[in-house]
Coordinates of C-alpha atoms in Angstrom, one line a residue:
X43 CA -44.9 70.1 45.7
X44 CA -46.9 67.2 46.3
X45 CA -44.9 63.8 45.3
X46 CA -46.9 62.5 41.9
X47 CA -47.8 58.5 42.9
X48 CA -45.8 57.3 39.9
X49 CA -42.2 58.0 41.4
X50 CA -43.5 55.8 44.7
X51 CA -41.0 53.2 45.3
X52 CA -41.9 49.6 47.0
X53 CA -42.1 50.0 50.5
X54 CA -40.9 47.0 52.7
X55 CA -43.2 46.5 55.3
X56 CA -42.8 44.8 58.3
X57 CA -44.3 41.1 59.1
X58 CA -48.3 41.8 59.6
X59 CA -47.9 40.1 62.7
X60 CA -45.6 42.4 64.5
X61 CA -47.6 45.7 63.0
X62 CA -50.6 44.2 65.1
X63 CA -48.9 43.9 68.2
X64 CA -47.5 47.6 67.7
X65 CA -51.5 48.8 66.6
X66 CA -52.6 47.1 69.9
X67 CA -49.7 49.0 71.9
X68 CA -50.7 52.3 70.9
X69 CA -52.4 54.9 73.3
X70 CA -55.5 55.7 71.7
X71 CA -56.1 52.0 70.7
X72 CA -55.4 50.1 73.7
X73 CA -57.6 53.5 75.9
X74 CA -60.4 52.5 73.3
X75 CA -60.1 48.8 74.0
X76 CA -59.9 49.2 77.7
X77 CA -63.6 51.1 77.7
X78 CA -64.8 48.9 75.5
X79 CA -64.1 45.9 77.8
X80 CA -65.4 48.3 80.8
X81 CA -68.7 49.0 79.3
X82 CA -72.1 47.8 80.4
X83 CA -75.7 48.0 80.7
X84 CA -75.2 50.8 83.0
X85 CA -72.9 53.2 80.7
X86 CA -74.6 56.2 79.7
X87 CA -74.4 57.2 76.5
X88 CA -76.1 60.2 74.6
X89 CA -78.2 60.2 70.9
X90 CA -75.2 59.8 69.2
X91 CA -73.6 57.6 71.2
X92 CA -71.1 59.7 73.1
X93 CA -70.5 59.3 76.7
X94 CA -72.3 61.4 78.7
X95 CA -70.5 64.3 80.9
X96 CA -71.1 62.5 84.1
X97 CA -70.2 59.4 82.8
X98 CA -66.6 60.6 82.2
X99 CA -65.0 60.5 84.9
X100 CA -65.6 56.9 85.6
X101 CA -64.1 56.2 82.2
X102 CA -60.8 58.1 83.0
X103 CA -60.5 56.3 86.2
X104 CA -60.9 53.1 84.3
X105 CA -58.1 54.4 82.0
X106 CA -55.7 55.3 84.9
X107 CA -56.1 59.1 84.6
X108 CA -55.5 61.0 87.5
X109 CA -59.1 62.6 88.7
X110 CA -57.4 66.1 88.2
X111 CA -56.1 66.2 85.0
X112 CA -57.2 68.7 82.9
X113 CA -56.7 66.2 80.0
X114 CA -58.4 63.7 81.4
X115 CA -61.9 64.1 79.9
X116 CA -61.1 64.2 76.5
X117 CA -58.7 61.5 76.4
X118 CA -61.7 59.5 78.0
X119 CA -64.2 61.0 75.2
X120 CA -61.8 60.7 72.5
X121 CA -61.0 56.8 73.4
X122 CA -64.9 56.2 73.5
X123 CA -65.3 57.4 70.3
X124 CA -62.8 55.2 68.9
X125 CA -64.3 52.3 70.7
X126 CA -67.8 53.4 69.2
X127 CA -66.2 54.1 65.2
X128 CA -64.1 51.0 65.0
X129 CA -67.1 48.3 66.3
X130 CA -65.7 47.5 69.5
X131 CA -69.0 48.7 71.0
X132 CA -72.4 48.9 69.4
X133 CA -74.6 51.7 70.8
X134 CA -77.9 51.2 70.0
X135 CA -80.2 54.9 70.6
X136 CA -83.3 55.1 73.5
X137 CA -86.6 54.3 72.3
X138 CA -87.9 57.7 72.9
X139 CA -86.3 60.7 71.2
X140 CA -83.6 62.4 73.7
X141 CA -83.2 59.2 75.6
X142 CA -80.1 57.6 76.5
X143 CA -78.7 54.8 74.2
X144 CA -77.6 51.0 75.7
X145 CA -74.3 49.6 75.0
X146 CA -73.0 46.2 74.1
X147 CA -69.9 45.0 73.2
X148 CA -69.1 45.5 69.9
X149 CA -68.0 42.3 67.6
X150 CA -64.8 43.2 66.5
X151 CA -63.8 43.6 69.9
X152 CA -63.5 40.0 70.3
X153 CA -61.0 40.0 66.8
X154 CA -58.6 41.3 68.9
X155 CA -58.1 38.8 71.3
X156 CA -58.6 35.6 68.6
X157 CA -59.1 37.3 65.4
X158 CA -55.9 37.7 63.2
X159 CA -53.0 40.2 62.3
X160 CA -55.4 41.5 59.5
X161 CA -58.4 41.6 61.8
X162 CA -56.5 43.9 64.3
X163 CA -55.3 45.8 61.3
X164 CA -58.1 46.5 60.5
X165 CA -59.8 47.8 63.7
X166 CA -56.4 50.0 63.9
X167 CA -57.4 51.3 60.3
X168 CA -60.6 52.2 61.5
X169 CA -59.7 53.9 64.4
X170 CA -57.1 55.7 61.7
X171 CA -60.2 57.2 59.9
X172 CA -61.4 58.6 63.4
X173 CA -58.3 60.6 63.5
X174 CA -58.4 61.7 60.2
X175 CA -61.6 62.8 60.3
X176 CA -60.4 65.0 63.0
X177 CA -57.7 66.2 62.0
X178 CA -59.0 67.9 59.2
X179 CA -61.4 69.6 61.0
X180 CA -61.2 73.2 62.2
X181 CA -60.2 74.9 65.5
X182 CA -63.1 74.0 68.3
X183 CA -62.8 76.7 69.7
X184 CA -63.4 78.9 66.6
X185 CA -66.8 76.5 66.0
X186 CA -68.2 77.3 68.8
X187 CA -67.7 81.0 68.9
X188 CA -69.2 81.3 65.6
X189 CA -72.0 79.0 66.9
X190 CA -72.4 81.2 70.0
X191 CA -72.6 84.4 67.6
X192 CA -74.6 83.0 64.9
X193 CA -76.6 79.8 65.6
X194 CA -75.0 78.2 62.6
X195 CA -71.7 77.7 61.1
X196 CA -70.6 79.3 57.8
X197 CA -67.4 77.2 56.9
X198 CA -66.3 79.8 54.0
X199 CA -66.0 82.3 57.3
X200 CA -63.8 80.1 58.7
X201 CA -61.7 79.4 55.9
X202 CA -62.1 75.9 56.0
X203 CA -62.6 73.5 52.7
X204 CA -62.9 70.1 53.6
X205 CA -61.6 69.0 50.3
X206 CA -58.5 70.8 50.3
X207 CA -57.9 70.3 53.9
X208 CA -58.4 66.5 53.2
X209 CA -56.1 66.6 50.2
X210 CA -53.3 68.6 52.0
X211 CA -53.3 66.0 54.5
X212 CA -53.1 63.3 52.0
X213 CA -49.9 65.4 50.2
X214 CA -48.1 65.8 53.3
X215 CA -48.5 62.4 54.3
X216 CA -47.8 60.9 50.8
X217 CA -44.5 63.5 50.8
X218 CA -43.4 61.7 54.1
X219 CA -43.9 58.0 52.8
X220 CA -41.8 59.3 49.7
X221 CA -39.4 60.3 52.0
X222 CA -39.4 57.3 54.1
X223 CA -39.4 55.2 52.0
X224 CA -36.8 56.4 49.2
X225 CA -33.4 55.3 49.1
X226 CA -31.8 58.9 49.4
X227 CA -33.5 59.0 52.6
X228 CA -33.8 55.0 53.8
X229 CA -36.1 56.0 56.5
X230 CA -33.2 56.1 58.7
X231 CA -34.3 59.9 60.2
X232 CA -36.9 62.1 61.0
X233 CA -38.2 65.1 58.7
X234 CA -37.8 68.3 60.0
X235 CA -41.3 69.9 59.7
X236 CA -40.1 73.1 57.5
X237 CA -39.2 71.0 54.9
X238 CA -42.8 68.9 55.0
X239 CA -44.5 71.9 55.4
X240 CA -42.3 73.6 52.6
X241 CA -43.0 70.8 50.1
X242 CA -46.2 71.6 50.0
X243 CA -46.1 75.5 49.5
X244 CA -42.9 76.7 48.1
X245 CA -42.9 75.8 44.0
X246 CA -40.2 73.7 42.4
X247 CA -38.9 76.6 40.8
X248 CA -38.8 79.3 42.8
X249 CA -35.4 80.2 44.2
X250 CA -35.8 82.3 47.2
X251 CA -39.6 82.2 48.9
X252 CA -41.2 85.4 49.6
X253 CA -42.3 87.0 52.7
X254 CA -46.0 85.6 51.6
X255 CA -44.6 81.9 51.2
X256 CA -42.5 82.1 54.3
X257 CA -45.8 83.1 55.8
X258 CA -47.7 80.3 54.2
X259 CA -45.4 77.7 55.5
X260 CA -45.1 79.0 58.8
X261 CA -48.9 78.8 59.2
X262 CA -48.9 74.9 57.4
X263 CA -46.1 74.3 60.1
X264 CA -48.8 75.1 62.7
X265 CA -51.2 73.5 61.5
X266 CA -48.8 70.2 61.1
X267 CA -48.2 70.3 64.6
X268 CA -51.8 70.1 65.6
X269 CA -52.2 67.0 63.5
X270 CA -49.3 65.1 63.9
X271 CA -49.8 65.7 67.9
X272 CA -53.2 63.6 67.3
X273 CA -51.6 61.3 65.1
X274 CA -48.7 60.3 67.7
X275 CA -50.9 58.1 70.0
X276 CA -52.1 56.2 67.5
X277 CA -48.8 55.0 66.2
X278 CA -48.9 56.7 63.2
X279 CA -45.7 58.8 63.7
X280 CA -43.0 59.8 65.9
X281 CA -43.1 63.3 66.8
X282 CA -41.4 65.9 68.6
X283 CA -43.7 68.6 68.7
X284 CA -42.5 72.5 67.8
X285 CA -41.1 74.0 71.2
X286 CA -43.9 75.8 73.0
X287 CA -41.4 78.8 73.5
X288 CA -41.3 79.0 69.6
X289 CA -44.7 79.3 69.1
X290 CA -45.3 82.2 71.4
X291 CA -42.2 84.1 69.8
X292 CA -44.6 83.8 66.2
X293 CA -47.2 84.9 68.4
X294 CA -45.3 87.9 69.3
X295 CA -44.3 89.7 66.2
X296 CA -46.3 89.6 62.8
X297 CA -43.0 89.2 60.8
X298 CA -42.3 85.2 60.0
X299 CA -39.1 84.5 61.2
X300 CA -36.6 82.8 59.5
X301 CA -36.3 79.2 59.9
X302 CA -32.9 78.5 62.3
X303 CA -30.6 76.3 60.5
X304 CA -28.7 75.3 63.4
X305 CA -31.3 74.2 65.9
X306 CA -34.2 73.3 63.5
X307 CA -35.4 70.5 65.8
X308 CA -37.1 73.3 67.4
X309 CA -39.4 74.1 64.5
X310 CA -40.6 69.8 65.1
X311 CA -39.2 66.8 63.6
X312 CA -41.4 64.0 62.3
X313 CA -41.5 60.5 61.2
X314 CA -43.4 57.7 60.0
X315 CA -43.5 54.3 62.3
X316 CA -43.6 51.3 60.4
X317 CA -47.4 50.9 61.4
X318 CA -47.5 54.6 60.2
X319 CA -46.0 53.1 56.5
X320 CA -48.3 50.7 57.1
X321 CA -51.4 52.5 57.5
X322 CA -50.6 55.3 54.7
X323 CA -49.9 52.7 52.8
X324 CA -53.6 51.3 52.9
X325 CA -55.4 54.6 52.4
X326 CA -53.0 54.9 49.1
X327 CA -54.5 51.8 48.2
X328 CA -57.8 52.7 48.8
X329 CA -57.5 56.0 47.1
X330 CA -56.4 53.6 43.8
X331 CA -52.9 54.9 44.3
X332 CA -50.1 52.4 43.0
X333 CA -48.0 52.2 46.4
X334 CA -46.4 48.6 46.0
X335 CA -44.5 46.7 48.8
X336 CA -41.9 44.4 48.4
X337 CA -43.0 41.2 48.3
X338 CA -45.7 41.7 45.6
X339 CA -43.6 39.7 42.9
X340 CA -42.7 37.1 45.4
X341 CA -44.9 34.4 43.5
X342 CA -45.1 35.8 40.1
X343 CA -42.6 34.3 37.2
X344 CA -39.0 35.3 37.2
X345 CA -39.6 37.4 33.8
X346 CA -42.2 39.5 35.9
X347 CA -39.6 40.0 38.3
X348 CA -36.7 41.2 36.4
X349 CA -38.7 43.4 34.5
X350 CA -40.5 44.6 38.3
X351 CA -37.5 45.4 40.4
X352 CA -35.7 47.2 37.3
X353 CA -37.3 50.6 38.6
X354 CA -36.8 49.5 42.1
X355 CA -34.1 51.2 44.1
X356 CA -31.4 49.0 45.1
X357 CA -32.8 48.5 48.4
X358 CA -35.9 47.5 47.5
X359 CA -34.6 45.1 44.6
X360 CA -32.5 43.0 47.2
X361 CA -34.9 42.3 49.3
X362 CA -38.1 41.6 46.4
X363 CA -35.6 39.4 44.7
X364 CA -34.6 37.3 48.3
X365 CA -38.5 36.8 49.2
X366 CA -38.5 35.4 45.6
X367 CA -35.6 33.1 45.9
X368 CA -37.1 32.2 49.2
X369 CA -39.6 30.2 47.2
X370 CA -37.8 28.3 44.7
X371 CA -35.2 25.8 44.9
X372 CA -31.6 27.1 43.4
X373 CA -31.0 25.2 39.7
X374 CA -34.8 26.3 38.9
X375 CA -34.1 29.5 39.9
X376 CA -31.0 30.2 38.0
X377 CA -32.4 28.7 34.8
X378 CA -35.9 30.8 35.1
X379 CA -34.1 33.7 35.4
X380 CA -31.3 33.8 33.1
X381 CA -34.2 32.7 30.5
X382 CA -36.4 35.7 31.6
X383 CA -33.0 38.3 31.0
X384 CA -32.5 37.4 27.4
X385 CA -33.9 39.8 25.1
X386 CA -32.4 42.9 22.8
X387 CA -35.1 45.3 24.0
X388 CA -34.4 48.8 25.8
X389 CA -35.4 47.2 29.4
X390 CA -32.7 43.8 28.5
X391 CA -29.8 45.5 30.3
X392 CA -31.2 46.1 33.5
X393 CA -33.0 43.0 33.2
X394 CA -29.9 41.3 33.3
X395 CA -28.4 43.8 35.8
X396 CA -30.9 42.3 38.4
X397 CA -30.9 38.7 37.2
X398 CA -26.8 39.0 37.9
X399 CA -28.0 40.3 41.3
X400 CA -30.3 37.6 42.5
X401 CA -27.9 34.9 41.2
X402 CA -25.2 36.3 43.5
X403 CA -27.7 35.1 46.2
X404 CA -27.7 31.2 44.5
X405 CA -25.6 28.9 45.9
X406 CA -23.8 26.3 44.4
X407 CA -26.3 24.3 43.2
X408 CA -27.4 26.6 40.6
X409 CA -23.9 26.0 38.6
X410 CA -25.1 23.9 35.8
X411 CA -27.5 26.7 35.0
X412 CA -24.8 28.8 34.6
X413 CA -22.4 26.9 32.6
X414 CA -25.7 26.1 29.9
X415 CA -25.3 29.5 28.9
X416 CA -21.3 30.1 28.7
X417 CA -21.5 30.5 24.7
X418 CA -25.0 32.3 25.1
X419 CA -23.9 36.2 23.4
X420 CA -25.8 37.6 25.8
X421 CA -25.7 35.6 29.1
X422 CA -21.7 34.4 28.4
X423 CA -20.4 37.2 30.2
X424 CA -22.5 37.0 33.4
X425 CA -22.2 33.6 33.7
X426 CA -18.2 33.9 33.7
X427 CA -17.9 36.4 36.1
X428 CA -20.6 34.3 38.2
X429 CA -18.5 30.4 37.9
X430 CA -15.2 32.6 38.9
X431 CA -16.3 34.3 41.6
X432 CA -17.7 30.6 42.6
X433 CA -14.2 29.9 42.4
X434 CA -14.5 27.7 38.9
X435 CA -11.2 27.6 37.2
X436 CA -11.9 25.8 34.3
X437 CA -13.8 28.6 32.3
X438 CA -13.0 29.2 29.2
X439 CA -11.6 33.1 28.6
X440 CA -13.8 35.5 27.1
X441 CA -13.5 36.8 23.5
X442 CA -12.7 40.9 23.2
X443 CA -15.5 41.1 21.2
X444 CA -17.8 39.4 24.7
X445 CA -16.3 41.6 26.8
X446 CA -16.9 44.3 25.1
X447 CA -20.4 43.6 24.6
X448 CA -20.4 43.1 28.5
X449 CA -18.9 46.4 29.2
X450 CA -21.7 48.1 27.1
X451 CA -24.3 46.4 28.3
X452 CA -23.3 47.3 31.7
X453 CA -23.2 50.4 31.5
X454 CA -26.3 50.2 29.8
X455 CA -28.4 48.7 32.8
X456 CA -26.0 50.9 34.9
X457 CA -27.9 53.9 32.8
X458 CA -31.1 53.1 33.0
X459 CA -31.1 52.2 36.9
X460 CA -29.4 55.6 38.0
X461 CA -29.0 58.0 35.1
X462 CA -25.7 60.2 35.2
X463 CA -25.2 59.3 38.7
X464 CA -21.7 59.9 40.5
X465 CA -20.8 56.0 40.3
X466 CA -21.5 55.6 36.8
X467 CA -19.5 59.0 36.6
X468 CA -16.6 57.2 38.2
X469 CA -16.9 53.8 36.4
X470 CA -17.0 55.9 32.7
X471 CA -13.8 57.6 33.5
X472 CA -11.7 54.5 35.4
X473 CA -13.1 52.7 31.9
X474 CA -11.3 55.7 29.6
X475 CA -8.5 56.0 31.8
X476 CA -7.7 51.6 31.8
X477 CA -8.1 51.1 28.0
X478 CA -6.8 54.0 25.8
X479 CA -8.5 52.5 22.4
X480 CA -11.5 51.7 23.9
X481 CA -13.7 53.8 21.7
X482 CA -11.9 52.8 18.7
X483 CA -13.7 49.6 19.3
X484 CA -16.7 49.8 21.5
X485 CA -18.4 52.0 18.8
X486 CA -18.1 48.7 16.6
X487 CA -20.2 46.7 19.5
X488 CA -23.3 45.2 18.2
X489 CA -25.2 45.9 21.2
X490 CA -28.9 48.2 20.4
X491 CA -27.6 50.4 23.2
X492 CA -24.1 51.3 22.1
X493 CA -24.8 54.6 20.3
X494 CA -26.4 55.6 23.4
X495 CA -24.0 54.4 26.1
X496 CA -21.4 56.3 24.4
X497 CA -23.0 59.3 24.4
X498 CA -23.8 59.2 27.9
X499 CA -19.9 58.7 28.4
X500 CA -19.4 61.9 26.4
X501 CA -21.9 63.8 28.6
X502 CA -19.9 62.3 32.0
X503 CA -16.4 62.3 31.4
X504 CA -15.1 65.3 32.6
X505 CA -11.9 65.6 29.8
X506 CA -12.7 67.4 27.3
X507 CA -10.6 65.4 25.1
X508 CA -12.4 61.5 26.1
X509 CA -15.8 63.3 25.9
X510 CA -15.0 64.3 22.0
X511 CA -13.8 61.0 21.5
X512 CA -17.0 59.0 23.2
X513 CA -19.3 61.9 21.0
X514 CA -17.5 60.4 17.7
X515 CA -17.7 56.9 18.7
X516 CA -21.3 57.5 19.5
X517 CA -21.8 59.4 15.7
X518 CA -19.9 56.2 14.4
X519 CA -22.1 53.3 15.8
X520 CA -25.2 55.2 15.1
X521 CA -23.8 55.3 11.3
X522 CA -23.3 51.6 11.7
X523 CA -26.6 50.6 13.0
X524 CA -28.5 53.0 10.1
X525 CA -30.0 55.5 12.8

């Protein structure tokens, strides 16, 4: 179903600068700028500011469309519109009712030859509503027939809801940025658009979809493809549209057909463009949806940053903590952040998970930092295993007891970042399988997250034996701390 905003991770967006260039590269953009430039006192323009039918094919030459394309008008009318929407012309209406309007050029047309990254941005956005808008309107053709038949259009005969069309736009396209953006998918392919479409009809729990569902994403599928077809030119996606042959075998038989596992590019494959991140992105934002980007923390304190990037995926917490290092000199850094991951609190692990990853990115410089806290309980570990990968070889040896208040506070961060993922699955039984009485002490670890860490080993390890032993250890320190 529709991805809830809470589980959005932090996108990483590319420099503003380069997302204008791409905006003013698109189709539909660059068409709309063109006419707007080409414009004058002597375009006609009806009441509400359209381009009038004989004024058309002028603006298609001007675009470079070949007199007898069948395409051409529209893509001429559908540019102009842009143009009109986004303020790169201002049509002002005839004095007389059913007169033609005058044009002039807009003043955000100018933005986009001196105005900023933002400025363009923001035209693009505009012109991103125009498509919207459109988008989540019904079938022409069906409009005017009822218009034809009836003089008016009854949008409950249609089928159409403007609200829930607008909102299963919204899900889709939030779905997609989930999927972009998320490291299980890293953004490194495209969707097919079964599985979009599916996300949106088929329930979490339902094992095998009925005919009806089957049916029900078949038709979102078709009504995807419409969409992201108008989308494409403005740089919102990349798109391989369904194969035409496809669509006139549904139109053949009333039974859906089952979805081809082996040549599913046929049923379209979709992504987001980093413009298209971007641009979802802003209408999130606009919505009051929490979609952060990485780069948010970049000037906050080093306390606001561990505790940040601790739901961060690993991705995303690499490259929030380098645009933070980026602004502070080494030996500061170190020293704010080994002060912001002290703490005996159920986020202090992880804290100190990512404060151990952003001094790996420290040079030497920050060593004094790291040797002020060697007989620190809680930052002694780290900083060892930080001065002797730095190649340090006069630090003093850890006590059993500090190591074993390292290990558990590992796996404690380890925990809370991925849950009872394979690789903690693997580092819980290497851990059993290297130290035979290691239960026999760690349940004596004064650490707040021992009882817990232990039981999570019980659940993981996959001998029977271990796991009985981590579920008594775990019974044993939760004795010991009074719980």
């Amino acid at each position: 179903m529709s991805v809830s905003p809470a589980t959005l991770p932090p996108v990483l967006l590319h420099p503003e600068a380069e997302l204008a260039r791409a905006a003013l590269a698109t189709p539909l953009l660059s068409r709309a700028v063109r006419l707007a430039r080409w414009a004058g006192p002597g375009t006609r323009v009806g009441a509400g500011g359209e381009l009038v039918d004989a004024q058309l094919p002028a603006a298609a030459a001007e675009l470079g469309l070949a007199a007898d394309d069948p395409d051409a008008a529209a893509l001429a009318s559908e540019a102009w519109r842009v143009a009109v929407d986004t303020g790169l012309v201002e049509v002002t209406d005839g004095e007389e009712e059913g007169a033609e309007g005058t044009v002039t050029p807009g003043e955000d047309l100018a933005l986009l030859a001196s105005g900023s990254p933002q400025d363009v941005l923001g035209v693009w956005l505009g012109a991103l509503d125009t498509v919207y808008a459109d988008a989540t309107v019904p079938d022409m053709e069906n409009l005017l027939d009822v218009l034809e038949e009836k003089g008016e259009v009854d949008f409950a005969e249609l089928g159409w809801d403007p609200q829930a069309e607008a909102d299963f736009l919204d899900g889709v396209l939030g779905n997609l940025y989930l999927l972009t953006v998320g490291d299980a998918a890293a953004g490194e392919g495209p969707v097919p658009l079964p599985a979009l479409a599916a996300s949106m009809i088929v329930p979490d729990d339902m094992g095998e979809p009925t005919d009806d569902v089957l049916e029900q994403v078949s038709d979102a599928m078709m009504k995807l493809d419409d969409q992201f077809r108008l989308f494409e030119p403005l740089g919102l996606v990349e798109y391989q549209p369904v194969d035409e042959a496809l669509m006139a075998e549904v139109d053949d038989t009333a039974e859906p057909a089952p979805i081809d596992d082996e040549d599913v590019t046929r049923y379209g494959m979709v992504r987001l463009t980093p413009l298209g991140l971007y641009g979802v992105r802003a209408r999130m934002l606009e919505a009051g949806v929490d979609a952060p980007a990485v780069g948010d923390l970049a000037d906050k304190g080093a306390d606001v940053l561990l505790e940040g990037t601790s739901g961060f995926p690993q991705a995303a917490a690499q490259a929030e903590i380098e645009q933070w290092l980026a602004r502070h000199e080494p030996l500061g850094a170190a020293r704010e952040l080994l002060a912001a991951a002290r703490g005996g609190d159920e986020g202090a692990p992880l804290r100190r998970l990512r404060c151990q990853q952003a001094l790996s990115l420290v040079g030497a410089e920050a060593e004094p930092a790291l040797r002020e806290v060697l007989d620190d309980p809680e930052l002694g570990g780290l900083a060892r295993v930080w001065l002797a990968e730095h190649g340090a070889t006069d630090v003093p040896a850890p006590s059993e007891a500090l190591i074993f208040w390292l290990t558990i506070d590992t796996l404690a961060a380890q925990l809370a970042a991925e849950g009872n993922s394979d690789e903690l699955q693997g580092l819980v039984e290497g851990l059993a399988q290297q130290h035979s009485g290691f239960f026999a002490q760690a349940w004596r670890v004064e650490h707040p997250a021992t009882a817990d860490v232990l039981e999570a080993m019980g659940r993981l390890h996959p001998d029977k034996k271990v796991a009985k032993e981590a579920r008594k250890a775990a019974f044993k320190a939760r004795s010991q701390q009074g719980l």
